[in-house]
mmCIF file of C-alpha atoms (C1' of nucleotides) in Angstrom:
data_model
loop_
_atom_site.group_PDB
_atom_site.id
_atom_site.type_symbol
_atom_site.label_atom_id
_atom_site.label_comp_id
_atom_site.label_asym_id
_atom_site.label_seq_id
_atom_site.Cartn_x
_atom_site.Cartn_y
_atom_site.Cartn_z
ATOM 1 C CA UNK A 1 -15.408 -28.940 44.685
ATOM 2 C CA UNK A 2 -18.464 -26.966 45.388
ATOM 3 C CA UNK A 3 -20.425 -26.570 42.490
ATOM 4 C CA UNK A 4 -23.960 -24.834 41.851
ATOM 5 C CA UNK A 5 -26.108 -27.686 43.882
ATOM 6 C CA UNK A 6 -23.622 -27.627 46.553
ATOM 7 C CA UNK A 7 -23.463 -23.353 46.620
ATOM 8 C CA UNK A 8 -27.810 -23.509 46.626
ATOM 9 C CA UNK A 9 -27.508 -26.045 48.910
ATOM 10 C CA UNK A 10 -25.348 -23.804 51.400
ATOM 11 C CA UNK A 11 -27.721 -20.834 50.285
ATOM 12 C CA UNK A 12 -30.941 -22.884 51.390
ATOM 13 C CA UNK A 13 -29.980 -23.995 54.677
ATOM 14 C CA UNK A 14 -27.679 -20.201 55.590
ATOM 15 C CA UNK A 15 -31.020 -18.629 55.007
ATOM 16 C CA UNK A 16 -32.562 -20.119 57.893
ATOM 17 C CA UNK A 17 -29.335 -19.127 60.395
ATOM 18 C CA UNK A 18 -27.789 -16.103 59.275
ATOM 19 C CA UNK A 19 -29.830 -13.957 57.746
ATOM 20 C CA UNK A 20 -31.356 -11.523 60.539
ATOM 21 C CA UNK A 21 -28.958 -12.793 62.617
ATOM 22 C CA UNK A 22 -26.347 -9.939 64.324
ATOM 23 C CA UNK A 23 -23.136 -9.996 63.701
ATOM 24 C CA UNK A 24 -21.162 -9.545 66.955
ATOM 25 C CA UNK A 25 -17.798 -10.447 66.145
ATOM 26 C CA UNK A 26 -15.218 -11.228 63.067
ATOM 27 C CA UNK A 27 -12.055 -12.817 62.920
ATOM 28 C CA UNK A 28 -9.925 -12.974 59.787
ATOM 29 C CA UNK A 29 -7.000 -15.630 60.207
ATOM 30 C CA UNK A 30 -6.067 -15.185 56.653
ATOM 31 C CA UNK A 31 -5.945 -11.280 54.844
ATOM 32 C CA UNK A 32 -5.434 -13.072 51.093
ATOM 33 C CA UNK A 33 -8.754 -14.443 51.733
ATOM 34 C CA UNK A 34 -10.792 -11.063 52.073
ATOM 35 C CA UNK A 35 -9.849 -8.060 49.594
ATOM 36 C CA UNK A 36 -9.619 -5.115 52.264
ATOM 37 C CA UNK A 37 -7.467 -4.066 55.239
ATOM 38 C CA UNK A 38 -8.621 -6.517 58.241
ATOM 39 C CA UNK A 39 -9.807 -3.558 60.281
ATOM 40 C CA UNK A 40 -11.686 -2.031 57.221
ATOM 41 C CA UNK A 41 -13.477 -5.509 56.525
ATOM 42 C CA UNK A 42 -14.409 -6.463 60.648
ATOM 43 C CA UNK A 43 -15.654 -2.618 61.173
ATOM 44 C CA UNK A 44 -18.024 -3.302 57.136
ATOM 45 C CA UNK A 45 -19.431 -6.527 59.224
ATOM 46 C CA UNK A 46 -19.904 -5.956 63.138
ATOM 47 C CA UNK A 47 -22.930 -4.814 64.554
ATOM 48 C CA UNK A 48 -24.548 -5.635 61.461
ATOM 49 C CA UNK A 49 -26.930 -7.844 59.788
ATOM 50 C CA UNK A 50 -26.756 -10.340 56.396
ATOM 51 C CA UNK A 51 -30.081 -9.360 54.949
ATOM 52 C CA UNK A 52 -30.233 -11.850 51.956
ATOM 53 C CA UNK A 53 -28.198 -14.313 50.698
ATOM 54 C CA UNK A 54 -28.255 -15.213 46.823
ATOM 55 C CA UNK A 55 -26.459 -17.785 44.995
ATOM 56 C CA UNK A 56 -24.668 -16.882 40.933
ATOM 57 C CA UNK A 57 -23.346 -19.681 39.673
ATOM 58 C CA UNK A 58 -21.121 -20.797 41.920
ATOM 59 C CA UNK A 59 -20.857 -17.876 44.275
ATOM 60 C CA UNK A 60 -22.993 -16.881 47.157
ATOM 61 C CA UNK A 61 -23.776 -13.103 48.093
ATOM 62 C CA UNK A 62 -24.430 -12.535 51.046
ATOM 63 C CA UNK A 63 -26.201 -9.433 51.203
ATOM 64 C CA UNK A 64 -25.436 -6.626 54.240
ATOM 65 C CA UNK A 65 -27.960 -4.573 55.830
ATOM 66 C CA UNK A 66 -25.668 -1.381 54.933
ATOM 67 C CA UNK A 67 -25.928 -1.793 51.288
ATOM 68 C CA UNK A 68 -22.501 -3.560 50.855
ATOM 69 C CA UNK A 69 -22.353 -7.399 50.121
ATOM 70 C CA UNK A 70 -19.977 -10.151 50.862
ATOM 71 C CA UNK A 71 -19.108 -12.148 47.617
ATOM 72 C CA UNK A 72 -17.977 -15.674 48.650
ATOM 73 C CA UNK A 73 -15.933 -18.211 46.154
ATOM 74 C CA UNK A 74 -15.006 -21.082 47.767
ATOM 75 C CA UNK A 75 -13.254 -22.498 44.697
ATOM 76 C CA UNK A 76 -10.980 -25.669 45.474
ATOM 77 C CA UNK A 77 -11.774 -27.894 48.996
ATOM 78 C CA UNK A 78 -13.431 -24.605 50.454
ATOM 79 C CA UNK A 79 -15.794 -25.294 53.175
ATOM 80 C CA UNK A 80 -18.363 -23.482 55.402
ATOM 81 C CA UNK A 81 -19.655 -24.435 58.733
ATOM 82 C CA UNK A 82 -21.915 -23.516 61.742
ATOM 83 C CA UNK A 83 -20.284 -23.909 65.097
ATOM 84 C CA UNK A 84 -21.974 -23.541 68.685
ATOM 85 C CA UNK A 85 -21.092 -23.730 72.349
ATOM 86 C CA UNK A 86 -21.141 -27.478 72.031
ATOM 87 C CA UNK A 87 -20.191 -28.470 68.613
ATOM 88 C CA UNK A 88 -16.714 -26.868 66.759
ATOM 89 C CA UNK A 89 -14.358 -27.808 64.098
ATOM 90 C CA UNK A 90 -11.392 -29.067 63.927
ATOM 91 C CA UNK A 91 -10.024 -27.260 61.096
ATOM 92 C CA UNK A 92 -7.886 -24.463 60.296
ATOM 93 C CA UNK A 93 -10.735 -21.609 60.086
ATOM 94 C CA UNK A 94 -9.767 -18.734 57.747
ATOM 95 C CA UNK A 95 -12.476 -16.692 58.408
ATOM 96 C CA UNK A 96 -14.653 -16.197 61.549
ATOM 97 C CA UNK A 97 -18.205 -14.125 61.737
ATOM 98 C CA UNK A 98 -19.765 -14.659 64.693
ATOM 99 C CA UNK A 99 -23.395 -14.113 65.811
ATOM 100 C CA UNK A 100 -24.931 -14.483 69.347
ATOM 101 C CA UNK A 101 -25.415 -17.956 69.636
ATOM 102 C CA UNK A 102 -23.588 -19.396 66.589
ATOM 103 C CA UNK A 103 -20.750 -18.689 64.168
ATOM 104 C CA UNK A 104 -20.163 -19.413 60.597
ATOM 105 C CA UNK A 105 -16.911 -20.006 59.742
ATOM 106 C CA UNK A 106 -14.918 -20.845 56.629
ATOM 107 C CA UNK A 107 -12.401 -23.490 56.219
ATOM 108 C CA UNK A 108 -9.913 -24.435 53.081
ATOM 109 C CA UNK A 109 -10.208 -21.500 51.791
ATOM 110 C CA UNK A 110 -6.920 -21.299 49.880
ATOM 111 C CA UNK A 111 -7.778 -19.821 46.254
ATOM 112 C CA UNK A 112 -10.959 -19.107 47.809
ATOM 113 C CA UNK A 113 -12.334 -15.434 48.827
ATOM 114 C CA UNK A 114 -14.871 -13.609 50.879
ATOM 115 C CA UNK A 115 -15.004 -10.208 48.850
ATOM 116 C CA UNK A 116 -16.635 -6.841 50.459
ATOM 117 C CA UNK A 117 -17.912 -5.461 47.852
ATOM 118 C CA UNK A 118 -20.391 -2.172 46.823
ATOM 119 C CA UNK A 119 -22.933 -2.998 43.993
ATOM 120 C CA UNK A 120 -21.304 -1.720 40.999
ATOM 121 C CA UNK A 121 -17.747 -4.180 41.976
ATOM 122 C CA UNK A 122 -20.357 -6.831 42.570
ATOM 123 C CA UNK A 123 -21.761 -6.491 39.428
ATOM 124 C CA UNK A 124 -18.531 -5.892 37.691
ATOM 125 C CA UNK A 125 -16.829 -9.145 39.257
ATOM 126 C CA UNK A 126 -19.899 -10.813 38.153
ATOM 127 C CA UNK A 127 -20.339 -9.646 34.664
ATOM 128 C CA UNK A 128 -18.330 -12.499 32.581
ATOM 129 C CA UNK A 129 -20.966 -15.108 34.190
ATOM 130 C CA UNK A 130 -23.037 -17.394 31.616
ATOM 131 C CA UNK A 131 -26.697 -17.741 32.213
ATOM 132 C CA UNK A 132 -28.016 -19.206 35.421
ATOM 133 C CA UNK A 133 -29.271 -23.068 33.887
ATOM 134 C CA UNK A 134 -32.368 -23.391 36.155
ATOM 135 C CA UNK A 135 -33.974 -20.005 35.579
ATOM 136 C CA UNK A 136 -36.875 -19.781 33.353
ATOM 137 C CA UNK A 137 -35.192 -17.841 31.213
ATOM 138 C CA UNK A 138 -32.409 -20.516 29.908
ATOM 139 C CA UNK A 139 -34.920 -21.834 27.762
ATOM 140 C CA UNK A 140 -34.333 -24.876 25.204
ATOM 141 C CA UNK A 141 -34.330 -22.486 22.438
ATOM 142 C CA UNK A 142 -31.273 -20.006 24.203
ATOM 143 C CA UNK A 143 -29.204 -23.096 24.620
ATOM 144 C CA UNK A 144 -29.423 -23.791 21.060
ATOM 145 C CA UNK A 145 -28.245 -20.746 20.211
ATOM 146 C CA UNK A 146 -25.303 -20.583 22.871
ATOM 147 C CA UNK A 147 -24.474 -23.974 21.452
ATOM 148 C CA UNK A 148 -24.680 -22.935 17.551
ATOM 149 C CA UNK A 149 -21.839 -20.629 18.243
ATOM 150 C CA UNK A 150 -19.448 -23.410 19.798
ATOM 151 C CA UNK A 151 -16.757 -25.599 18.639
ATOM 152 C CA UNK A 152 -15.059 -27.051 21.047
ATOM 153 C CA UNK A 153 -15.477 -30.658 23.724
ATOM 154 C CA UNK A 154 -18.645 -30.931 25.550
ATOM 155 C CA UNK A 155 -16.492 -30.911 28.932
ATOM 156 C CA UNK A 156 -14.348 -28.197 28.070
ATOM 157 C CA UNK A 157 -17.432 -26.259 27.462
ATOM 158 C CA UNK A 158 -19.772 -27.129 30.426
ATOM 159 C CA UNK A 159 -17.230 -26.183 33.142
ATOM 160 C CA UNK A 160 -16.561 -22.762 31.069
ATOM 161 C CA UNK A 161 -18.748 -20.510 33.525
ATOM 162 C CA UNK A 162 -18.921 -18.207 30.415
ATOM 163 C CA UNK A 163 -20.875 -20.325 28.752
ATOM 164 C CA UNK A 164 -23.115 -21.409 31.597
ATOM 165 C CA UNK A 165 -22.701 -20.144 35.218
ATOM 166 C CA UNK A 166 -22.143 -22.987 38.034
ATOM 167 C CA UNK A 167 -21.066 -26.410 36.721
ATOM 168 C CA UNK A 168 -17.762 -27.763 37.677
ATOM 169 C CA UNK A 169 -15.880 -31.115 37.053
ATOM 170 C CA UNK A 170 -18.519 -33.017 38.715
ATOM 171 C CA UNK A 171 -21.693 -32.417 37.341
ATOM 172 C CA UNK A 172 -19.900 -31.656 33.562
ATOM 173 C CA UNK A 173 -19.527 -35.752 33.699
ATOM 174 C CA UNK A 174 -22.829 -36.276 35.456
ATOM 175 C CA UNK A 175 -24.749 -34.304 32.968
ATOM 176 C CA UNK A 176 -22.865 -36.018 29.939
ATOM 177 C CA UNK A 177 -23.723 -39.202 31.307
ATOM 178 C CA UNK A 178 -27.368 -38.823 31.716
ATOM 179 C CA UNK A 179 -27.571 -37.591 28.518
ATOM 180 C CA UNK A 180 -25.671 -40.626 27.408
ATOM 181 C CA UNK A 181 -23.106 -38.641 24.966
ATOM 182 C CA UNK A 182 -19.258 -38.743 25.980
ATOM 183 C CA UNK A 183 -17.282 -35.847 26.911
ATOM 184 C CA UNK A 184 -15.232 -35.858 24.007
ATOM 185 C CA UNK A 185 -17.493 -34.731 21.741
ATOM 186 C CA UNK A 186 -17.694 -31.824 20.041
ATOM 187 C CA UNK A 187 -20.811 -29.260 20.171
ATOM 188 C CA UNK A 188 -20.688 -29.272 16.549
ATOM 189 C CA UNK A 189 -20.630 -32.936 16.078
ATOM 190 C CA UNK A 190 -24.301 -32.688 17.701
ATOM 191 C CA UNK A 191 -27.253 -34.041 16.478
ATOM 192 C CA UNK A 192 -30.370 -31.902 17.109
ATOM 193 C CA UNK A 193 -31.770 -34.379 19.175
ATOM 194 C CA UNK A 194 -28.721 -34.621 21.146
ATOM 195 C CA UNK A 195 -29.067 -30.902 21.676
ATOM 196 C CA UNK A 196 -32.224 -31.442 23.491
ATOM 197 C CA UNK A 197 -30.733 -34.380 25.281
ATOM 198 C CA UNK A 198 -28.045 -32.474 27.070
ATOM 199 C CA UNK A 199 -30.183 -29.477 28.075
ATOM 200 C CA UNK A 200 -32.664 -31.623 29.641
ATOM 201 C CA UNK A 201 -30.014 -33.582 31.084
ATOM 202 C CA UNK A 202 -28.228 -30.264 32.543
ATOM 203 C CA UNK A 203 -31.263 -29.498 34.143
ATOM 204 C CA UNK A 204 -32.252 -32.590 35.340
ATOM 205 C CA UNK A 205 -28.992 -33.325 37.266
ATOM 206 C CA UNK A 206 -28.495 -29.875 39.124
ATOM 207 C CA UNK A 207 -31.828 -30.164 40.134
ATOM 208 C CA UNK A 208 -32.007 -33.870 41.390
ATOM 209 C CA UNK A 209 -28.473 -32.970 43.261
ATOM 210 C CA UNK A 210 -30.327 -29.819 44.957
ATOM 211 C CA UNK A 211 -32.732 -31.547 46.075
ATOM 212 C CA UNK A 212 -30.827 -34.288 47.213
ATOM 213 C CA UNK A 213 -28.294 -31.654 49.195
ATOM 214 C CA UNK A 214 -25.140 -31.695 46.769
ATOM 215 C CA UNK A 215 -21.682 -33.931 46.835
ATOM 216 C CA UNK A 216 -19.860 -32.563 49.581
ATOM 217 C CA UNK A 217 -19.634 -34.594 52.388
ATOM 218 C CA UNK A 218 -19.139 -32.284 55.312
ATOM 219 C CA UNK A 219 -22.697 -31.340 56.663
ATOM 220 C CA UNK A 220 -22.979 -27.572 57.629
ATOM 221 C CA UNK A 221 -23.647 -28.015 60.934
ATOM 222 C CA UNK A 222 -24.321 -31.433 63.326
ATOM 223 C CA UNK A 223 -27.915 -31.741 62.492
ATOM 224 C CA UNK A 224 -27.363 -31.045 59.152
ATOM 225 C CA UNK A 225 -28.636 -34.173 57.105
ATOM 226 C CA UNK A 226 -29.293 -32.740 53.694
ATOM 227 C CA UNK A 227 -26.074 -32.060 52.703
ATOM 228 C CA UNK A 228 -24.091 -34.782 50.955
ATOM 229 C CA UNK A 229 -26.762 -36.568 50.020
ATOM 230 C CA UNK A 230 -26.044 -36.802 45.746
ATOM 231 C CA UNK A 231 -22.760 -37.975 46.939
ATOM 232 C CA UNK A 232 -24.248 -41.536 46.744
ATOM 233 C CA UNK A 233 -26.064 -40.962 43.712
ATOM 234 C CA UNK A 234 -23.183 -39.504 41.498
ATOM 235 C CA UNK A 235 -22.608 -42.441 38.417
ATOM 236 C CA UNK A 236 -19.966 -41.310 36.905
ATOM 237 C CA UNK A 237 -17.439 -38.485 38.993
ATOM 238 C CA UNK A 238 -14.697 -40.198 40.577
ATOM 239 C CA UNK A 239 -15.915 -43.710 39.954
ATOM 240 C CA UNK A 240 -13.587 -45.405 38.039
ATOM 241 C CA UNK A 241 -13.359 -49.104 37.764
ATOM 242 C CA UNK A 242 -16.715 -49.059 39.070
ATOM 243 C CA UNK A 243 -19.535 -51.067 36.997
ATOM 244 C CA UNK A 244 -21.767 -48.390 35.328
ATOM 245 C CA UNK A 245 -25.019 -47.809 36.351
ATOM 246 C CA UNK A 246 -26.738 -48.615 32.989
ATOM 247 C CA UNK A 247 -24.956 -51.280 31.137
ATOM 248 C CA UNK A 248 -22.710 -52.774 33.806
ATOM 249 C CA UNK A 249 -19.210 -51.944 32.151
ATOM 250 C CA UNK A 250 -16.184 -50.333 33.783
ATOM 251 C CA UNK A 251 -16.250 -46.642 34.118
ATOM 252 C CA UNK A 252 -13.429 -45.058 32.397
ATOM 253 C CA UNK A 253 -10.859 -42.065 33.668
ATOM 254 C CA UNK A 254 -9.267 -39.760 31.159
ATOM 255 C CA UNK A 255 -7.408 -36.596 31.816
ATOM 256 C CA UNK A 256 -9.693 -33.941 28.781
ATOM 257 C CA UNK A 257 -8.331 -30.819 28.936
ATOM 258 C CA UNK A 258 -6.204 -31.185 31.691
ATOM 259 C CA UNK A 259 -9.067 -32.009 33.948
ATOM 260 C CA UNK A 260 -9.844 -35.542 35.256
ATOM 261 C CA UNK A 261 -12.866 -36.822 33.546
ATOM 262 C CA UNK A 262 -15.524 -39.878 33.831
ATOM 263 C CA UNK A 263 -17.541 -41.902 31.775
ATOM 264 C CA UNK A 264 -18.685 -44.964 30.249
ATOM 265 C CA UNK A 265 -17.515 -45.958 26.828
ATOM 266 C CA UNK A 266 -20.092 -48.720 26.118
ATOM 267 C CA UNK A 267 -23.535 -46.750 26.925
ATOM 268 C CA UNK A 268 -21.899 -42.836 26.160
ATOM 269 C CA UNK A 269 -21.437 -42.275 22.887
ATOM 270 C "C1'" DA B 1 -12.328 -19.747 18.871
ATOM 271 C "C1'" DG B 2 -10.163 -23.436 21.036
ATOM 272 C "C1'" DG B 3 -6.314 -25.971 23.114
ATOM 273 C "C1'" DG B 4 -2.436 -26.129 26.181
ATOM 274 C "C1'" DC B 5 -0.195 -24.690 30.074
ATOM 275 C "C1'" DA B 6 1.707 -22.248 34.071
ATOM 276 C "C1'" DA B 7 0.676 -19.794 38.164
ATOM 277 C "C1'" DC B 8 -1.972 -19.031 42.072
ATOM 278 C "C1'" DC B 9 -2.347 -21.380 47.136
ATOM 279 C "C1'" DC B 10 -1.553 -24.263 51.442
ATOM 280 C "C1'" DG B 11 -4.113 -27.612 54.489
ATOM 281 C "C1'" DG B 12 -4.238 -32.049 55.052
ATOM 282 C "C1'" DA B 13 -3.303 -36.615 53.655
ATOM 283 C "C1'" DC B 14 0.210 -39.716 53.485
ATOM 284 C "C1'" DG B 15 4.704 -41.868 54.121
ATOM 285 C "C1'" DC B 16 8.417 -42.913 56.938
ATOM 286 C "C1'" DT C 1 3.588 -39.068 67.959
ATOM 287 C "C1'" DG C 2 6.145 -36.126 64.683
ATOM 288 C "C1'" DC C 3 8.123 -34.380 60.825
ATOM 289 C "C1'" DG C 4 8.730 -33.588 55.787
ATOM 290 C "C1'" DT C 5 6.701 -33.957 51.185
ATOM 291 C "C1'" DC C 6 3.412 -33.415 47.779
ATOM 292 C "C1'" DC C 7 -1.201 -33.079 45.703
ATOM 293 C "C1'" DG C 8 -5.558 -31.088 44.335
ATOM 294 C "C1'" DG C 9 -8.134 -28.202 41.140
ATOM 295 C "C1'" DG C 10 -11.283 -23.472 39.699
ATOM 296 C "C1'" DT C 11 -9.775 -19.564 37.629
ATOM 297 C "C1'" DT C 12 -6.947 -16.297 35.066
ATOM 298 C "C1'" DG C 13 -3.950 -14.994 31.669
ATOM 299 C "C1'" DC C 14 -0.879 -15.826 28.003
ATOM 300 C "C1'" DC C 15 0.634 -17.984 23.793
ATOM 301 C "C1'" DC C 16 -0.076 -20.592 19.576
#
DNA sequence: AGGGCAACCCGGACGC
DNA sequence: TGCGTCCGGGTTGCCC
């Protein structure tokens, strides 16, 4: 499910052909997904512009040119894509905004929202969010300290977006793997050095899967042929049976915390 | 604090 | 082609 590469991925490529863009008509299939009366949410949007859009952890804010902001979550199988008079989707669409030669429209969103939202309920909804893990500020020395403090299973822990914003059941395996420790461990059963390991392995991975356009296979629009591209590079999520990468044995699939989880048990340790 | 678990939600995949 | 069934999984909240 989309997870921080995935949402900065989405933010990267948005930038370029919504913001600016005029908003000349919106079309909610689906009232659970937004938070206000239909009419009260279409009225916040048309006519106007999406100014910014920024991505916190695994949300994206899409900022409005009247001060208000949309606050998107696609949580589970939520998708977003950019129709036009030659190419549309085949999909149940939840949510429509349309500009004048292209819309954006959102698909699977089922536990997923698209929030209207003033500053203070943005920053209230946000406000239980970890630190951002790319930022200069989530230095080697902070993550020592947010780790000091914790008990409990390295995957537990890395999807908790209290502890750090924006990593999900994917790259919690991903990031366990490059730093070659399994997801059963425990924070405190850490060695210093294994510290170190996993924070430069957290930041390694989310960047190489930015770069490489995230997991999810479904580009944003036809053209689009950034996204998708760490699906092929993922070692671990969803790849069981599979030789690993490193030492050739079978990747292994356990359920940790209810959650399905990969890994190899010869080279992870 | 951490673990376990139920509830939320429904499109789409899958089986017949 | 068509209909019925069931699964996935991030997040919240509650209990132990």
């Amino acid at each position: 499910m989309p997870e921080l590469p995935e949402m900065e991925t989405y933010k990267n490529l948005l930038q370029l052909r919504v913001t600016g863009h005029k908003i000349v008509n919106v079309e909610v299939n689906r009232e659970k997904s937004i938070n206000t009366a239909t009419k009260l949410f279409i009225d916040a949007l048309n006519g106007n512009k999406i100014v910014d859009i920024q991505r916190r952890g695994k949300h994206l804010i899409f900022q409005l040119d009247t001060g208000k902001c949309l606050l998107l979550h696609l949580m589970l199988g939520g998708l977003m894509y950019i129709e036009n008079d030659t190419d549309t989707i085949s999909r149940t669409k939840q949510v429509i905004i349309s500009f004048n030669s292209h819309k954006l429209v959102f698909i699977g969103l089922r536990l997923g929202y698209l929030h209207l939202l003033d500053d203070k309920q943005l920053k209230d909804e946000l406000s239980d969010l970890g630190p951002e893990p790319l930022k200069e500020d989530f230095t080697l020395l902070l993550f020592e300290q947010l780790v000091d403090k914790k008990r409990g299973k390295l995957k537990t822990t890395l999807v908790n977006q209290e502890f750090i914003a924006g990593i999900g059941n994917c790259y919690s395996d991903e990031i366990c793997y490059a730093a070659e420790l399994l997801p059963s461990r425990t924070f405190d059963s850490l060695e210093h050095s294994e510290v170190q390991k996993l924070y430069n392995s957290i930041q390694s991975v989310l960047k190489e899967a930015i770069q490489l356009g995230g997991y999810i296979e479904l580009p944003l629009f036809k053209e689009d042929k950034l996204t998708g591209g760490y699906n092929d590079h993922c070692k671990v999520y969803d790849r069981e049976g599979e030789k690993c990468n490193r030492c050739g044995h079978p990747i292994k699939k356990e359920i940790i915390s209810s959650r399905k989880c990969f890994f190899c048990t010869n080279c992870q340790f």
